[in-house]
CSV table of C-alpha atoms and ligand atoms in Angstrom, one decimal:
chain,number,residue,atom,x,y,z
A,17,MET,CA,25.2,-2.0,13.1
A,18,ALA,CA,23.9,1.3,14.4
A,19,LYS,CA,22.5,1.2,17.9
A,20,ARG,CA,18.7,1.4,18.3
A,21,LEU,CA,17.5,5.0,18.8
A,22,SER,CA,16.1,5.8,22.3
A,23,LYS,CA,12.5,6.8,22.8
A,24,ALA,CA,13.7,10.3,23.8
A,25,GLU,CA,15.6,10.6,20.5
A,26,ILE,CA,12.6,9.4,18.5
A,27,ARG,CA,10.3,12.0,20.3
A,28,ARG,CA,12.8,14.7,19.5
A,29,ARG,CA,12.9,13.7,15.9
A,30,ALA,CA,9.1,13.6,15.6
A,31,ILE,CA,8.9,17.1,17.0
A,32,ASP,CA,11.5,18.3,14.6
A,33,ILE,CA,9.8,16.7,11.6
A,34,ARG,CA,6.4,18.2,12.7
A,35,THR,CA,7.8,21.7,13.1
A,36,THR,CA,10.3,21.9,10.2
A,37,ASP,CA,8.5,19.9,7.5
A,38,LEU,CA,4.9,20.7,8.3
A,39,GLY,CA,4.9,23.7,10.6
A,40,LEU,CA,2.9,21.8,13.2
A,41,THR,CA,3.1,21.9,17.0
A,42,GLU,CA,3.0,18.7,19.1
A,43,TYR,CA,-0.7,19.2,19.6
A,44,ASP,CA,-1.8,19.5,16.0
A,45,ARG,CA,-3.2,16.7,13.9
A,46,LEU,CA,-0.7,15.5,11.3
A,47,CYS,CA,-1.5,14.4,7.7
A,48,PRO,CA,0.8,11.6,6.7
A,49,TYR,CA,0.0,12.3,3.0
A,50,ASP,CA,1.4,15.9,3.4
A,51,LEU,CA,4.5,14.4,5.0
A,52,ALA,CA,5.0,12.0,2.1
A,53,ARG,CA,4.5,14.9,-0.4
A,54,GLU,CA,7.0,17.0,1.5
A,55,HIS,CA,9.6,14.3,1.1
A,56,GLY,CA,8.9,13.6,-2.5
A,57,VAL,CA,7.4,10.1,-1.8
A,58,ASP,CA,4.4,9.4,-4.1
A,59,VAL,CA,1.5,7.6,-2.6
A,60,HIS,CA,-0.4,5.5,-5.2
A,61,PRO,CA,-3.7,3.7,-4.6
A,62,LEU,CA,-3.4,0.0,-5.5
A,63,GLU,CA,-6.0,0.3,-8.3
A,64,GLY,CA,-4.1,3.2,-9.8
A,65,LEU,CA,-0.8,1.4,-10.2
A,66,VAL,CA,-1.3,0.5,-13.9
A,67,ALA,CA,-2.2,4.1,-14.7
A,68,VAL,CA,1.1,5.3,-13.3
A,69,GLY,CA,3.0,2.8,-15.4
A,70,CYS,CA,3.6,0.1,-12.9
A,71,PRO,CA,4.0,-3.2,-14.6
A,72,GLU,CA,1.0,-5.4,-14.5
A,73,GLU,CA,2.9,-8.3,-12.8
A,74,SER,CA,3.5,-5.9,-9.9
A,75,VAL,CA,-0.1,-5.2,-9.6
A,76,ILE,CA,-1.0,-8.9,-9.6
A,77,PHE,CA,1.8,-9.4,-7.0
A,78,PHE,CA,0.2,-6.8,-4.7
A,79,ALA,CA,-3.3,-8.2,-5.2
A,80,SER,CA,-2.0,-11.6,-4.3
A,81,GLU,CA,-0.4,-10.4,-1.0
A,82,ARG,CA,-3.5,-11.0,1.2
A,83,PRO,CA,-5.1,-7.6,0.5
A,84,ASP,CA,-7.2,-8.0,3.6
A,85,VAL,CA,-4.1,-7.8,5.7
A,86,TRP,CA,-1.9,-5.0,4.5
A,87,SER,CA,-2.8,-1.3,4.3
A,88,ALA,CA,0.3,0.3,2.9
A,89,ALA,CA,3.5,-0.9,1.2
A,90,LEU,CA,6.9,0.9,0.8
A,91,VAL,CA,8.4,0.0,-2.6
A,92,PRO,CA,12.1,0.6,-3.4
A,93,ALA,CA,12.4,2.3,-6.8
A,94,GLY,CA,15.9,3.3,-8.0
A,95,ALA,CA,17.4,5.7,-5.5
A,96,GLY,CA,14.1,6.4,-3.9
A,97,GLN,CA,10.8,4.8,-3.0
A,98,PHE,CA,7.1,5.1,-3.3
A,99,ILE,CA,4.1,4.0,-1.3
A,100,VAL,CA,1.2,1.9,-2.4
A,101,GLU,CA,-1.9,2.1,-0.3
A,102,ASN,CA,-4.8,-0.3,-0.1
A,103,THR,CA,-7.8,1.9,-0.5
A,104,ALA,CA,-10.1,-1.0,0.5
A,105,HIS,CA,-9.0,-0.3,4.1
A,106,LEU,CA,-10.4,2.4,6.3
A,107,PRO,CA,-8.7,5.9,6.1
A,108,ARG,CA,-7.5,5.7,9.7
A,109,ARG,CA,-5.7,2.4,9.1
A,110,ARG,CA,-4.1,3.8,6.0
A,111,ARG,CA,-3.0,7.0,7.7
A,112,TYR,CA,-1.3,4.9,10.4
A,113,ASN,CA,0.4,2.7,7.9
A,114,ILE,CA,1.6,5.5,5.7
A,115,ALA,CA,3.0,7.3,8.8
A,116,HIS,CA,4.8,4.0,9.6
A,117,GLU,CA,6.3,3.6,6.1
A,118,MET,CA,7.3,7.3,6.1
A,119,ALA,CA,9.0,6.7,9.4
A,120,HIS,CA,11.2,4.1,7.7
A,121,VAL,CA,12.0,6.7,5.0
A,122,LEU,CA,12.7,9.5,7.5
A,123,LEU,CA,15.0,7.2,9.5
A,124,GLU,CA,16.8,6.3,6.3
A,125,HIS,CA,16.3,2.6,6.9
A,126,GLU,CA,17.7,0.5,4.1
A,127,PHE,CA,15.6,-2.4,2.8
A,128,ASP,CA,15.8,-4.7,-0.1
A,129,ARG,CA,12.2,-5.7,-0.5
A,130,VAL,CA,8.7,-4.3,-0.6
A,131,MET,CA,7.6,-3.6,3.0
A,132,PHE,CA,4.0,-4.4,3.8
A,133,SER,CA,2.4,-2.8,6.9
A,134,ALA,CA,-0.7,-3.9,8.7
A,135,GLU,CA,-2.0,-2.0,11.7
A,136,GLY,CA,-2.7,-5.0,13.8
A,137,ARG,CA,1.0,-5.6,13.9
A,138,ARG,CA,1.8,-1.9,14.5
A,139,GLY,CA,4.2,-2.2,11.6
A,140,CYS,CA,5.5,-4.3,8.7
A,141,ALA,CA,4.5,-7.8,8.3
A,142,ASN,CA,7.9,-8.7,6.9
A,143,PRO,CA,10.5,-6.7,8.8
A,144,THR,CA,14.1,-6.9,7.7
A,145,ASN,CA,15.4,-5.8,11.0
A,146,LYS,CA,13.8,-5.9,14.5
A,147,ASP,CA,15.4,-2.7,15.7
A,148,GLN,CA,14.5,-0.7,12.6
A,149,GLU,CA,11.0,-2.0,12.8
A,150,TRP,CA,10.7,-0.9,16.4
A,151,GLU,CA,12.1,2.6,15.6
A,152,ALA,CA,9.6,3.0,12.7
A,153,ALA,CA,6.7,1.9,14.9
A,154,GLU,CA,7.6,4.4,17.6
A,155,LEU,CA,8.3,7.3,15.2
A,156,GLY,CA,5.2,6.6,13.1
A,157,ALA,CA,3.0,6.6,16.2
A,158,GLU,CA,4.9,9.6,17.7
A,159,LEU,CA,4.3,11.6,14.5
A,160,LEU,CA,0.5,10.9,14.6
A,161,LEU,CA,0.0,11.2,18.3
A,162,PRO,CA,3.0,12.7,20.1
A,163,GLN,CA,3.6,11.9,23.8
A,164,ALA,CA,3.1,15.5,24.8
A,165,ALA,CA,-0.4,15.5,23.1
A,166,ALA,CA,-1.2,12.2,24.8
A,167,TYR,CA,-0.3,13.7,28.2
A,168,LYS,CA,-2.4,16.8,27.5
A,169,ALA,CA,-5.4,14.7,26.5
A,170,ALA,CA,-5.1,12.5,29.6
A,171,LYS,CA,-4.9,15.6,31.8
A,172,GLU,CA,-8.1,17.0,30.1
A,173,HIS,CA,-9.8,13.6,30.8
A,174,ARG,CA,-10.3,12.9,27.1
A,175,THR,CA,-11.6,9.4,26.3
A,176,ASP,CA,-9.7,7.1,23.9
A,177,GLU,CA,-12.6,7.7,21.5
A,178,ASP,CA,-12.1,11.5,21.7
A,179,VAL,CA,-8.4,11.1,21.2
A,180,ALA,CA,-8.9,8.9,18.1
A,181,ASP,CA,-11.2,11.6,16.6
A,182,ILE,CA,-8.9,14.5,17.4
A,183,PHE,CA,-5.8,12.9,15.9
A,184,ASP,CA,-7.7,10.9,13.2
A,185,VAL,CA,-6.3,7.6,14.3
A,186,SER,CA,-8.1,4.3,15.0
A,187,LEU,CA,-9.3,3.4,18.5
A,188,PRO,CA,-6.7,0.7,19.1
A,189,VAL,CA,-3.9,3.2,18.2
A,190,ALA,CA,-5.4,5.9,20.5
A,191,ARG,CA,-5.7,3.3,23.3
A,192,TRP,CA,-2.1,2.1,22.7
A,193,ARG,CA,-0.7,5.6,22.8
A,194,MET,CA,-2.7,6.8,25.8
A,195,ASN,CA,-1.4,3.7,27.8
A,196,GLY,CA,1.9,3.0,26.1
A,197,THR,CA,3.2,6.6,26.6
A,198,GLY,CA,2.3,6.5,30.3
A,199,ALA,CA,-0.1,9.4,29.7
A,200,ARG,CA,-3.0,8.0,31.7
A,201,ILE,CA,-0.9,6.9,34.6
A,202,VAL,CA,0.9,10.3,34.8
A,203,ALA,CA,-2.5,12.1,34.8
A,204,GLN,CA,-3.9,9.8,37.5
A,205,ARG,CA,-0.9,10.2,39.7
A,206,THR,CA,-0.9,13.9,39.3
A,207,ALA,CA,-4.6,14.0,40.1
A,208,ALA,CA,-4.1,11.8,43.2
A,209,LYS,CA,-1.3,13.9,44.4
A,210,TRP,CA,-3.4,17.1,44.2
A,211,ALA,CA,-6.3,15.4,46.0
A,212,LYS,CA,-4.0,14.3,48.8
A,213,PHE,CA,-2.5,17.8,49.0
A,214,ARG,CA,-6.0,19.4,49.2
A,215,ARG,CA,-7.1,16.9,51.9
A,216,GLY,CA,-4.0,17.8,53.9
A,217,GLN,CA,-4.8,21.5,53.8
B,17,LIG,ZN1,7.9,-1.3,9.2
């Protein structure tokens, strides 16, 4: 099996996807719906599945899958796939989960089932493969809030709430990125170094 991608490689891919597919810099807000459209992946609201010709059994199946838990699902369909979103959930949760499912698509992960994602888990509730799940969690998050943007926000003393608003992500995701990427620590160390330098002058 392929080796798990490094964080550096995932960051590189996120930058490439942002620039090439959407014309965005690392500091711009990304719309995961635009990303899905760009890759020909349809996003259907759960309640609209019947209208797009989805068999009623599938709709019942989705509705039975603890709708309080999942926000988006990636559904294999022929050679491609589509996404179903749970519109009962808040937009920021859905954005996160659509970015996560798109990360699976962009990384060309193979899966043999419907993948359900729920933000509390930072990914799918039923992963087929731990490494792939980790990669999709990292890429999905990196797409929404790149490390470079997290560093910049920390340097500018933005609160987690500000960061959540700027990038249109939930507060737990903003908090996770600001701490998980090391952005806050780097900013604090840099500030401390400067303070020491100035005291020494
Ligand atoms: Zn996943």
